[in-house]
Amino acid sequence: MADRYLTPVLARGALLSPFKRARPDAPVPPTRLVLPGVRIDLARLAAYERVCGFATGADALPVTYPHVLGFPLAMRIMASRSFPLPLLGLVHTSIEITQRQPLAATEAYELGVCVAGLAPHRRGTQAVVVTEARVDGEPVWESRSTYLARHRTAEEPTSTPPRESDDAKPLPVRAEWRLGADVGRRYGAASGDRNPIHLHPLTARLFGFPRAIAHGMWTVARCLAEQGPQDAVRVRADFKAAVLLPGTVTYAADGPAFELRGGGTDLLHLVGEVRPLPRPAAPE
């Protein structure tokens, strides 16, 4: 789906949001949207690689790129009348990616997206959105994203809990990145995710942020770009705090674990890990 068609979809989701009341026992839409024969736009892929720090011109797709390909389908579902959570204010809290093999940039993919279900969260209700890529009918890539709709719950604490970074021991710092104010706009142009909280301080303030914030999926991609090309892997990332733009962050890693923290602070923005998938047993 081209960006020009995605804008009215997001507008419809925003208009429907005030009429939705999130609850974990709400029915989820049974819809599974499928888009066959998806070919990679190499110019747009190169723009994505540049803004995320991946090497351009590689034969294999970045491990996060199928999420970009499936994003318009996910938005169609989450902006629909049947999706029970309001699109406005929905927060991407985590993603788990399973890549079964390197994905060629010249391959044709079938993309499928569905909502796997809702679950209670101590701060509201979260939805699990599954995106899958297939080649010749065989699954080669899958992601499970959780999106949180905040609302009052019986479990929500009355006081603010301590930040996770207060107790977690920082990983060894590998790099420091100074992020320009245009990172959100550049990533939005390459990915199609033009959420106003990422584009300009004025639109970000409408949603309670003092400045524009980086996309969560950009932070994951930027960390994975630092690690180099990935083979058959499972990636898990949890988004902890927004990255304000412009700003400075530190990338840290040790073995399979990686994290992103505020430059010169203990503020934890992202924690994750990337592990190789176990090889299938050889036939006897």
PDB file of C-alpha atoms in Angstrom:
ATOM      1  CA  MET A   1       0.000   0.000   0.000  1.00  0.00           C
ATOM      2  CA  ALA A   2       1.495   3.350  -1.011  1.00  0.00           C
ATOM      3  CA  ASP A   3       1.922   6.154   1.544  1.00  0.00           C
ATOM      4  CA  ARG A   4      -0.788   8.265  -0.120  1.00  0.00           C
ATOM      5  CA  TYR A   5      -3.316   5.526   0.723  1.00  0.00           C
ATOM      6  CA  LEU A   6      -2.004   5.086   4.263  1.00  0.00           C
ATOM      7  CA  THR A   7      -2.712   8.687   5.304  1.00  0.00           C
ATOM      8  CA  PRO A   8      -6.534   8.403   5.064  1.00  0.00           C
ATOM      9  CA  VAL A   9      -6.339   5.050   6.871  1.00  0.00           C
ATOM     10  CA  LEU A  10      -4.559   6.676   9.812  1.00  0.00           C
ATOM     11  CA  ALA A  11      -7.001   9.599   9.753  1.00  0.00           C
ATOM     12  CA  ARG A  12      -9.942   7.175   9.953  1.00  0.00           C
ATOM     13  CA  GLY A  13      -8.316   5.414  12.907  1.00  0.00           C
ATOM     14  CA  ALA A  14      -7.836   8.734  14.679  1.00  0.00           C
ATOM     15  CA  LEU A  15     -11.483   9.735  14.115  1.00  0.00           C
ATOM     16  CA  LEU A  16     -12.756   6.398  15.471  1.00  0.00           C
ATOM     17  CA  SER A  17     -10.508   6.459  18.544  1.00  0.00           C
ATOM     18  CA  PRO A  18     -12.764   8.539  20.854  1.00  0.00           C
ATOM     19  CA  PHE A  19     -15.590   6.006  20.389  1.00  0.00           C
ATOM     20  CA  LYS A  20     -13.547   2.994  21.544  1.00  0.00           C
ATOM     21  CA  ARG A  21     -13.211   1.791  25.121  1.00  0.00           C
ATOM     22  CA  ALA A  22     -10.278  -0.579  25.569  1.00  0.00           C
ATOM     23  CA  ARG A  23     -10.787  -3.737  27.608  1.00  0.00           C
ATOM     24  CA  PRO A  24      -8.908  -7.052  27.508  1.00  0.00           C
ATOM     25  CA  ASP A  25     -12.052  -9.177  26.963  1.00  0.00           C
ATOM     26  CA  ALA A  26     -13.151  -7.304  23.828  1.00  0.00           C
ATOM     27  CA  PRO A  27     -13.525  -9.383  20.644  1.00  0.00           C
ATOM     28  CA  VAL A  28     -10.653  -9.091  18.189  1.00  0.00           C
ATOM     29  CA  PRO A  29     -11.165  -8.819  14.426  1.00  0.00           C
ATOM     30  CA  PRO A  30     -10.767 -12.235  12.762  1.00  0.00           C
ATOM     31  CA  THR A  31      -9.362 -10.545   9.674  1.00  0.00           C
ATOM     32  CA  ARG A  32      -6.059 -11.714   8.242  1.00  0.00           C
ATOM     33  CA  LEU A  33      -4.897  -9.377   5.505  1.00  0.00           C
ATOM     34  CA  VAL A  34      -2.666 -10.903   2.836  1.00  0.00           C
ATOM     35  CA  LEU A  35      -0.614  -9.116   0.194  1.00  0.00           C
ATOM     36  CA  PRO A  36       0.974 -11.484  -2.367  1.00  0.00           C
ATOM     37  CA  GLY A  37       3.852 -10.880  -4.728  1.00  0.00           C
ATOM     38  CA  VAL A  38       5.505  -8.049  -2.793  1.00  0.00           C
ATOM     39  CA  ARG A  39       8.665  -6.827  -4.522  1.00  0.00           C
ATOM     40  CA  ILE A  40      11.256  -4.654  -2.807  1.00  0.00           C
ATOM     41  CA  ASP A  41      11.582  -1.038  -3.937  1.00  0.00           C
ATOM     42  CA  LEU A  42      15.393  -0.894  -3.936  1.00  0.00           C
ATOM     43  CA  ALA A  43      15.554   2.916  -3.784  1.00  0.00           C
ATOM     44  CA  ARG A  44      13.302   2.992  -0.724  1.00  0.00           C
ATOM     45  CA  LEU A  45      15.251   0.110   0.827  1.00  0.00           C
ATOM     46  CA  ALA A  46      18.476   2.085   0.369  1.00  0.00           C
ATOM     47  CA  ALA A  47      16.911   5.112   2.083  1.00  0.00           C
ATOM     48  CA  TYR A  48      15.871   2.868   4.994  1.00  0.00           C
ATOM     49  CA  GLU A  49      19.354   1.366   5.206  1.00  0.00           C
ATOM     50  CA  ARG A  50      20.980   4.783   5.266  1.00  0.00           C
ATOM     51  CA  VAL A  51      18.792   6.252   8.015  1.00  0.00           C
ATOM     52  CA  CYS A  52      19.153   3.108  10.176  1.00  0.00           C
ATOM     53  CA  GLY A  53      22.890   2.653   9.650  1.00  0.00           C
ATOM     54  CA  PHE A  54      22.831  -0.562   7.597  1.00  0.00           C
ATOM     55  CA  ALA A  55      25.271  -1.084   4.738  1.00  0.00           C
ATOM     56  CA  THR A  56      23.549  -0.276   1.440  1.00  0.00           C
ATOM     57  CA  GLY A  57      23.481  -2.595  -1.537  1.00  0.00           C
ATOM     58  CA  ALA A  58      23.638  -5.855   0.419  1.00  0.00           C
ATOM     59  CA  ASP A  59      21.929  -8.923  -1.049  1.00  0.00           C
ATOM     60  CA  ALA A  60      20.025  -9.636   2.196  1.00  0.00           C
ATOM     61  CA  LEU A  61      17.310  -7.463   3.740  1.00  0.00           C
ATOM     62  CA  PRO A  62      17.873  -5.970   7.195  1.00  0.00           C
ATOM     63  CA  VAL A  63      16.158  -8.228   9.736  1.00  0.00           C
ATOM     64  CA  THR A  64      13.715  -5.425  10.641  1.00  0.00           C
ATOM     65  CA  TYR A  65      12.680  -4.557   7.078  1.00  0.00           C
ATOM     66  CA  PRO A  66       9.747  -6.977   6.684  1.00  0.00           C
ATOM     67  CA  HIS A  67       8.095  -5.059   9.552  1.00  0.00           C
ATOM     68  CA  VAL A  68       8.175  -1.998   7.284  1.00  0.00           C
ATOM     69  CA  LEU A  69       6.658  -3.989   4.418  1.00  0.00           C
ATOM     70  CA  GLY A  70       3.818  -5.240   6.610  1.00  0.00           C
ATOM     71  CA  PHE A  71       3.195  -1.930   8.412  1.00  0.00           C
ATOM     72  CA  PRO A  72       0.442  -0.683   6.038  1.00  0.00           C
ATOM     73  CA  LEU A  73      -1.508  -3.931   6.506  1.00  0.00           C
ATOM     74  CA  ALA A  74      -1.158  -3.684  10.289  1.00  0.00           C
ATOM     75  CA  MET A  75      -2.397  -0.083  10.194  1.00  0.00           C
ATOM     76  CA  ARG A  76      -5.435  -1.067   8.107  1.00  0.00           C
ATOM     77  CA  ILE A  77      -6.425  -3.548  10.812  1.00  0.00           C
ATOM     78  CA  MET A  78      -5.686  -1.278  13.794  1.00  0.00           C
ATOM     79  CA  ALA A  79      -7.479   1.676  12.182  1.00  0.00           C
ATOM     80  CA  SER A  80     -10.585  -0.375  11.386  1.00  0.00           C
ATOM     81  CA  ARG A  81     -13.901  -0.093  13.196  1.00  0.00           C
ATOM     82  CA  SER A  82     -13.629  -3.701  14.399  1.00  0.00           C
ATOM     83  CA  PHE A  83     -10.264  -3.230  16.133  1.00  0.00           C
ATOM     84  CA  PRO A  84     -11.191  -2.691  19.801  1.00  0.00           C
ATOM     85  CA  LEU A  85      -8.345  -0.401  20.915  1.00  0.00           C
ATOM     86  CA  PRO A  86      -8.152   3.306  20.021  1.00  0.00           C
ATOM     87  CA  LEU A  87      -5.388   4.024  17.512  1.00  0.00           C
ATOM     88  CA  LEU A  88      -4.640   7.417  19.088  1.00  0.00           C
ATOM     89  CA  GLY A  89      -2.285   6.912  22.030  1.00  0.00           C
ATOM     90  CA  LEU A  90      -1.471   3.305  21.143  1.00  0.00           C
ATOM     91  CA  VAL A  91       2.129   2.586  22.249  1.00  0.00           C
ATOM     92  CA  HIS A  92       4.420   0.001  20.655  1.00  0.00           C
ATOM     93  CA  THR A  93       5.913  -1.719  23.717  1.00  0.00           C
ATOM     94  CA  SER A  94       7.819  -4.717  22.320  1.00  0.00           C
ATOM     95  CA  ILE A  95       8.642  -6.779  19.269  1.00  0.00           C
ATOM     96  CA  GLU A  96       9.889 -10.317  18.781  1.00  0.00           C
ATOM     97  CA  ILE A  97      11.242 -11.281  15.352  1.00  0.00           C
ATOM     98  CA  THR A  98      11.991 -14.785  14.107  1.00  0.00           C
ATOM     99  CA  GLN A  99      14.003 -14.872  10.890  1.00  0.00           C
ATOM    100  CA  ARG A 100      14.466 -18.424   9.616  1.00  0.00           C
ATOM    101  CA  GLN A 101      16.930 -17.541   6.844  1.00  0.00           C
ATOM    102  CA  PRO A 102      18.507 -14.473   5.249  1.00  0.00           C
ATOM    103  CA  LEU A 103      15.933 -12.705   3.070  1.00  0.00           C
ATOM    104  CA  ALA A 104      16.983 -11.720  -0.450  1.00  0.00           C
ATOM    105  CA  ALA A 105      16.242  -8.169  -1.586  1.00  0.00           C
ATOM    106  CA  THR A 106      15.316  -9.537  -5.026  1.00  0.00           C
ATOM    107  CA  GLU A 107      12.753 -12.088  -3.785  1.00  0.00           C
ATOM    108  CA  ALA A 108       8.955 -11.822  -4.008  1.00  0.00           C
ATOM    109  CA  TYR A 109       7.158 -12.146  -0.661  1.00  0.00           C
ATOM    110  CA  GLU A 110       3.657 -12.891   0.501  1.00  0.00           C
ATOM    111  CA  LEU A 111       2.834 -10.792   3.573  1.00  0.00           C
ATOM    112  CA  GLY A 112       0.118 -11.636   6.080  1.00  0.00           C
ATOM    113  CA  VAL A 113      -0.972  -9.652   9.141  1.00  0.00           C
ATOM    114  CA  CYS A 114      -3.494 -10.491  11.868  1.00  0.00           C
ATOM    115  CA  VAL A 115      -4.287  -9.714  15.499  1.00  0.00           C
ATOM    116  CA  ALA A 116      -3.396 -12.732  17.638  1.00  0.00           C
ATOM    117  CA  GLY A 117      -5.349 -11.516  20.667  1.00  0.00           C
ATOM    118  CA  LEU A 118      -5.677  -9.071  23.553  1.00  0.00           C
ATOM    119  CA  ALA A 119      -4.182  -9.378  27.020  1.00  0.00           C
ATOM    120  CA  PRO A 120      -4.527  -7.405  30.272  1.00  0.00           C
ATOM    121  CA  HIS A 121      -1.593  -5.213  31.262  1.00  0.00           C
ATOM    122  CA  ARG A 122      -1.043  -3.466  34.577  1.00  0.00           C
ATOM    123  CA  ARG A 123      -1.432  -0.150  32.740  1.00  0.00           C
ATOM    124  CA  GLY A 124      -4.229  -1.064  30.344  1.00  0.00           C
ATOM    125  CA  THR A 125      -4.839  -3.525  27.515  1.00  0.00           C
ATOM    126  CA  GLN A 126      -2.338  -4.723  24.959  1.00  0.00           C
ATOM    127  CA  ALA A 127      -2.847  -6.255  21.526  1.00  0.00           C
ATOM    128  CA  VAL A 128      -0.512  -8.721  19.843  1.00  0.00           C
ATOM    129  CA  VAL A 129      -0.152  -8.099  16.094  1.00  0.00           C
ATOM    130  CA  VAL A 130       1.515 -10.834  14.042  1.00  0.00           C
ATOM    131  CA  THR A 131       3.209 -10.146  10.711  1.00  0.00           C
ATOM    132  CA  GLU A 132       4.428 -13.018   8.548  1.00  0.00           C
ATOM    133  CA  ALA A 133       6.461 -13.202   5.339  1.00  0.00           C
ATOM    134  CA  ARG A 134       6.382 -16.287   3.104  1.00  0.00           C
ATOM    135  CA  VAL A 135       8.288 -17.395   0.021  1.00  0.00           C
ATOM    136  CA  ASP A 136       6.654 -20.057  -2.168  1.00  0.00           C
ATOM    137  CA  GLY A 137       4.207 -20.762   0.657  1.00  0.00           C
ATOM    138  CA  GLU A 138       6.920 -21.342   3.275  1.00  0.00           C
ATOM    139  CA  PRO A 139       7.220 -19.001   6.287  1.00  0.00           C
ATOM    140  CA  VAL A 140      10.614 -17.303   6.354  1.00  0.00           C
ATOM    141  CA  TRP A 141      10.049 -14.395   8.776  1.00  0.00           C
ATOM    142  CA  GLU A 142       7.582 -13.552  11.547  1.00  0.00           C
ATOM    143  CA  SER A 143       7.153 -10.775  14.092  1.00  0.00           C
ATOM    144  CA  ARG A 144       4.936 -10.412  17.134  1.00  0.00           C
ATOM    145  CA  SER A 145       4.423  -6.793  18.183  1.00  0.00           C
ATOM    146  CA  THR A 146       2.639  -5.704  21.348  1.00  0.00           C
ATOM    147  CA  TYR A 147       0.732  -2.409  21.372  1.00  0.00           C
ATOM    148  CA  LEU A 148      -0.548  -0.938  24.631  1.00  0.00           C
ATOM    149  CA  ALA A 149      -3.691   1.156  25.104  1.00  0.00           C
ATOM    150  CA  ARG A 150      -3.396   2.953  28.443  1.00  0.00           C
ATOM    151  CA  HIS A 151      -6.421   3.063  30.744  1.00  0.00           C
ATOM    152  CA  ARG A 152      -7.206   2.628  34.403  1.00  0.00           C
ATOM    153  CA  THR A 153      -6.995  -0.904  35.758  1.00  0.00           C
ATOM    154  CA  ALA A 154      -7.339  -2.484  39.170  1.00  0.00           C
ATOM    155  CA  GLU A 155      -3.647  -3.437  39.014  1.00  0.00           C
ATOM    156  CA  GLU A 156      -2.259  -0.042  38.084  1.00  0.00           C
ATOM    157  CA  PRO A 157      -0.062   1.275  40.927  1.00  0.00           C
ATOM    158  CA  THR A 158      -1.004   4.520  42.629  1.00  0.00           C
ATOM    159  CA  SER A 159       2.638   5.646  42.728  1.00  0.00           C
ATOM    160  CA  THR A 160       5.210   5.729  39.955  1.00  0.00           C
ATOM    161  CA  PRO A 161       7.383   2.598  40.044  1.00  0.00           C
ATOM    162  CA  PRO A 162      11.171   3.039  39.963  1.00  0.00           C
ATOM    163  CA  ARG A 163      12.763   3.079  36.556  1.00  0.00           C
ATOM    164  CA  GLU A 164      14.136  -0.249  35.450  1.00  0.00           C
ATOM    165  CA  SER A 165      17.462   1.443  34.810  1.00  0.00           C
ATOM    166  CA  ASP A 166      17.820   2.187  38.554  1.00  0.00           C
ATOM    167  CA  ASP A 167      18.543  -1.488  39.263  1.00  0.00           C
ATOM    168  CA  ALA A 168      19.817  -2.887  35.954  1.00  0.00           C
ATOM    169  CA  LYS A 169      23.590  -2.989  35.517  1.00  0.00           C
ATOM    170  CA  PRO A 170      24.520  -1.164  32.300  1.00  0.00           C
ATOM    171  CA  LEU A 171      26.120  -3.165  29.497  1.00  0.00           C
ATOM    172  CA  PRO A 172      29.528  -2.120  28.113  1.00  0.00           C
ATOM    173  CA  VAL A 173      29.179   0.965  25.903  1.00  0.00           C
ATOM    174  CA  ARG A 174      30.165   0.348  22.276  1.00  0.00           C
ATOM    175  CA  ALA A 175      29.158   3.614  20.601  1.00  0.00           C
ATOM    176  CA  GLU A 176      27.615   7.033  21.162  1.00  0.00           C
ATOM    177  CA  TRP A 177      25.222   8.511  18.610  1.00  0.00           C
ATOM    178  CA  ARG A 178      24.196  12.146  18.255  1.00  0.00           C
ATOM    179  CA  LEU A 179      20.731  12.186  16.735  1.00  0.00           C
ATOM    180  CA  GLY A 180      19.530  15.082  14.622  1.00  0.00           C
ATOM    181  CA  ALA A 181      16.063  16.592  14.828  1.00  0.00           C
ATOM    182  CA  ASP A 182      15.250  15.142  11.400  1.00  0.00           C
ATOM    183  CA  VAL A 183      15.717  11.435  12.286  1.00  0.00           C
ATOM    184  CA  GLY A 184      11.961  10.929  12.722  1.00  0.00           C
ATOM    185  CA  ARG A 185      11.146  12.619   9.416  1.00  0.00           C
ATOM    186  CA  ARG A 186      13.827  10.667   7.536  1.00  0.00           C
ATOM    187  CA  TYR A 187      12.729   7.344   9.010  1.00  0.00           C
ATOM    188  CA  GLY A 188       9.078   8.211   8.391  1.00  0.00           C
ATOM    189  CA  ALA A 189       9.798   8.904   4.714  1.00  0.00           C
ATOM    190  CA  ALA A 190      11.680   5.598   4.333  1.00  0.00           C
ATOM    191  CA  SER A 191       9.269   3.440   6.347  1.00  0.00           C
ATOM    192  CA  GLY A 192       5.880   5.066   5.742  1.00  0.00           C
ATOM    193  CA  ASP A 193       5.301   5.520   9.486  1.00  0.00           C
ATOM    194  CA  ARG A 194       4.460   9.233   9.609  1.00  0.00           C
ATOM    195  CA  ASN A 195       3.012   9.373  13.106  1.00  0.00           C
ATOM    196  CA  PRO A 196       3.032  13.105  14.050  1.00  0.00           C
ATOM    197  CA  ILE A 197       4.864  12.465  17.348  1.00  0.00           C
ATOM    198  CA  HIS A 198       7.971  11.684  15.294  1.00  0.00           C
ATOM    199  CA  LEU A 199       7.861  14.551  12.793  1.00  0.00           C
ATOM    200  CA  HIS A 200       7.925  17.951  14.517  1.00  0.00           C
ATOM    201  CA  PRO A 201       8.038  19.433  18.047  1.00  0.00           C
ATOM    202  CA  LEU A 202       4.668  21.160  17.574  1.00  0.00           C
ATOM    203  CA  THR A 203       2.816  17.961  16.629  1.00  0.00           C
ATOM    204  CA  ALA A 204       4.671  15.992  19.303  1.00  0.00           C
ATOM    205  CA  ARG A 205       3.507  18.454  21.983  1.00  0.00           C
ATOM    206  CA  LEU A 206      -0.096  17.671  21.113  1.00  0.00           C
ATOM    207  CA  PHE A 207       0.579  14.182  22.504  1.00  0.00           C
ATOM    208  CA  GLY A 208       2.493  15.276  25.605  1.00  0.00           C
ATOM    209  CA  PHE A 209       6.082  15.176  24.350  1.00  0.00           C
ATOM    210  CA  PRO A 210       8.338  18.256  24.670  1.00  0.00           C
ATOM    211  CA  ARG A 211      10.030  17.443  21.346  1.00  0.00           C
ATOM    212  CA  ALA A 212       9.650  14.954  18.520  1.00  0.00           C
ATOM    213  CA  ILE A 213      10.647  11.397  19.442  1.00  0.00           C
ATOM    214  CA  ALA A 214      12.459   8.694  17.473  1.00  0.00           C
ATOM    215  CA  HIS A 215      10.484   5.708  16.209  1.00  0.00           C
ATOM    216  CA  GLY A 216      10.896   2.656  18.419  1.00  0.00           C
ATOM    217  CA  MET A 217      11.544   0.522  15.343  1.00  0.00           C
ATOM    218  CA  TRP A 218      14.316   2.913  14.303  1.00  0.00           C
ATOM    219  CA  THR A 219      16.066   2.361  17.652  1.00  0.00           C
ATOM    220  CA  VAL A 220      15.890  -1.431  17.199  1.00  0.00           C
ATOM    221  CA  ALA A 221      17.100  -1.243  13.610  1.00  0.00           C
ATOM    222  CA  ARG A 222      19.954   1.113  14.510  1.00  0.00           C
ATOM    223  CA  CYS A 223      21.173  -1.270  17.231  1.00  0.00           C
ATOM    224  CA  LEU A 224      20.962  -4.298  14.925  1.00  0.00           C
ATOM    225  CA  ALA A 225      22.793  -2.408  12.179  1.00  0.00           C
ATOM    226  CA  GLU A 226      25.676  -1.967  14.599  1.00  0.00           C
ATOM    227  CA  GLN A 227      25.812  -5.740  15.060  1.00  0.00           C
ATOM    228  CA  GLY A 228      26.092  -6.482  11.344  1.00  0.00           C
ATOM    229  CA  PRO A 229      24.197  -8.835   9.006  1.00  0.00           C
ATOM    230  CA  GLN A 230      21.992 -11.490  10.616  1.00  0.00           C
ATOM    231  CA  ASP A 231      21.425 -15.087   9.543  1.00  0.00           C
ATOM    232  CA  ALA A 232      18.701 -17.256  11.110  1.00  0.00           C
ATOM    233  CA  VAL A 233      17.986 -15.403  14.364  1.00  0.00           C
ATOM    234  CA  ARG A 234      15.414 -14.523  16.979  1.00  0.00           C
ATOM    235  CA  VAL A 235      15.340 -10.899  18.089  1.00  0.00           C
ATOM    236  CA  ARG A 236      13.513  -9.566  21.133  1.00  0.00           C
ATOM    237  CA  ALA A 237      13.297  -5.860  22.011  1.00  0.00           C
ATOM    238  CA  ASP A 238      11.356  -3.976  24.693  1.00  0.00           C
ATOM    239  CA  PHE A 239      10.791  -0.237  24.430  1.00  0.00           C
ATOM    240  CA  LYS A 240      11.256   1.477  27.794  1.00  0.00           C
ATOM    241  CA  ALA A 241      11.363   5.249  27.283  1.00  0.00           C
ATOM    242  CA  ALA A 242      11.055   7.641  24.366  1.00  0.00           C
ATOM    243  CA  VAL A 243      14.178   9.037  22.659  1.00  0.00           C
ATOM    244  CA  LEU A 244      13.781  12.805  22.299  1.00  0.00           C
ATOM    245  CA  LEU A 245      15.101  14.487  19.134  1.00  0.00           C
ATOM    246  CA  PRO A 246      17.624  15.963  18.843  1.00  0.00           C
ATOM    247  CA  GLY A 247      19.599  14.089  21.465  1.00  0.00           C
ATOM    248  CA  THR A 248      22.471  11.781  22.311  1.00  0.00           C
ATOM    249  CA  VAL A 249      22.220   8.062  23.092  1.00  0.00           C
ATOM    250  CA  THR A 250      24.707   5.317  23.892  1.00  0.00           C
ATOM    251  CA  TYR A 251      24.592   1.856  22.341  1.00  0.00           C
ATOM    252  CA  ALA A 252      25.795  -0.930  24.610  1.00  0.00           C
ATOM    253  CA  ALA A 253      26.117  -4.660  24.012  1.00  0.00           C
ATOM    254  CA  ASP A 254      27.474  -7.805  25.614  1.00  0.00           C
ATOM    255  CA  GLY A 255      27.017 -11.205  23.955  1.00  0.00           C
ATOM    256  CA  PRO A 256      23.408 -11.528  22.761  1.00  0.00           C
ATOM    257  CA  ALA A 257      22.172  -8.558  24.846  1.00  0.00           C
ATOM    258  CA  PHE A 258      22.038  -4.942  23.683  1.00  0.00           C
ATOM    259  CA  GLU A 259      20.544  -1.725  24.998  1.00  0.00           C
ATOM    260  CA  LEU A 260      20.154   1.957  24.285  1.00  0.00           C
ATOM    261  CA  ARG A 261      20.528   4.566  27.037  1.00  0.00           C
ATOM    262  CA  GLY A 262      20.419   8.321  27.249  1.00  0.00           C
ATOM    263  CA  GLY A 263      23.803   9.897  26.602  1.00  0.00           C
ATOM    264  CA  GLY A 264      25.445  10.675  29.945  1.00  0.00           C
ATOM    265  CA  THR A 265      22.473   9.275  31.909  1.00  0.00           C
ATOM    266  CA  ASP A 266      21.116   5.959  33.143  1.00  0.00           C
ATOM    267  CA  LEU A 267      17.804   6.477  31.334  1.00  0.00           C
ATOM    268  CA  LEU A 268      17.036   3.179  29.613  1.00  0.00           C
ATOM    269  CA  HIS A 269      15.341   3.553  26.224  1.00  0.00           C
ATOM    270  CA  LEU A 270      15.553   0.003  24.849  1.00  0.00           C
ATOM    271  CA  VAL A 271      16.638  -3.460  25.941  1.00  0.00           C
ATOM    272  CA  GLY A 272      16.989  -6.405  23.596  1.00  0.00           C
ATOM    273  CA  GLU A 273      18.771  -9.536  22.580  1.00  0.00           C
ATOM    274  CA  VAL A 274      19.534 -11.357  19.355  1.00  0.00           C
ATOM    275  CA  ARG A 275      20.205 -15.087  19.380  1.00  0.00           C
ATOM    276  CA  PRO A 276      20.864 -17.571  16.569  1.00  0.00           C
ATOM    277  CA  LEU A 277      18.079 -20.028  15.873  1.00  0.00           C
ATOM    278  CA  PRO A 278      18.978 -23.650  16.627  1.00  0.00           C
ATOM    279  CA  ARG A 279      19.823 -25.523  13.463  1.00  0.00           C
ATOM    280  CA  PRO A 280      17.354 -28.262  12.505  1.00  0.00           C
ATOM    281  CA  ALA A 281      18.569 -31.777  13.219  1.00  0.00           C
ATOM    282  CA  ALA A 282      20.123 -33.533  10.240  1.00  0.00           C
ATOM    283  CA  PRO A 283      18.019 -36.432   8.855  1.00  0.00           C
ATOM    284  CA  GLU A 284      19.230 -39.866   9.918  1.00  0.00           C
TER     285      GLU A 284
END
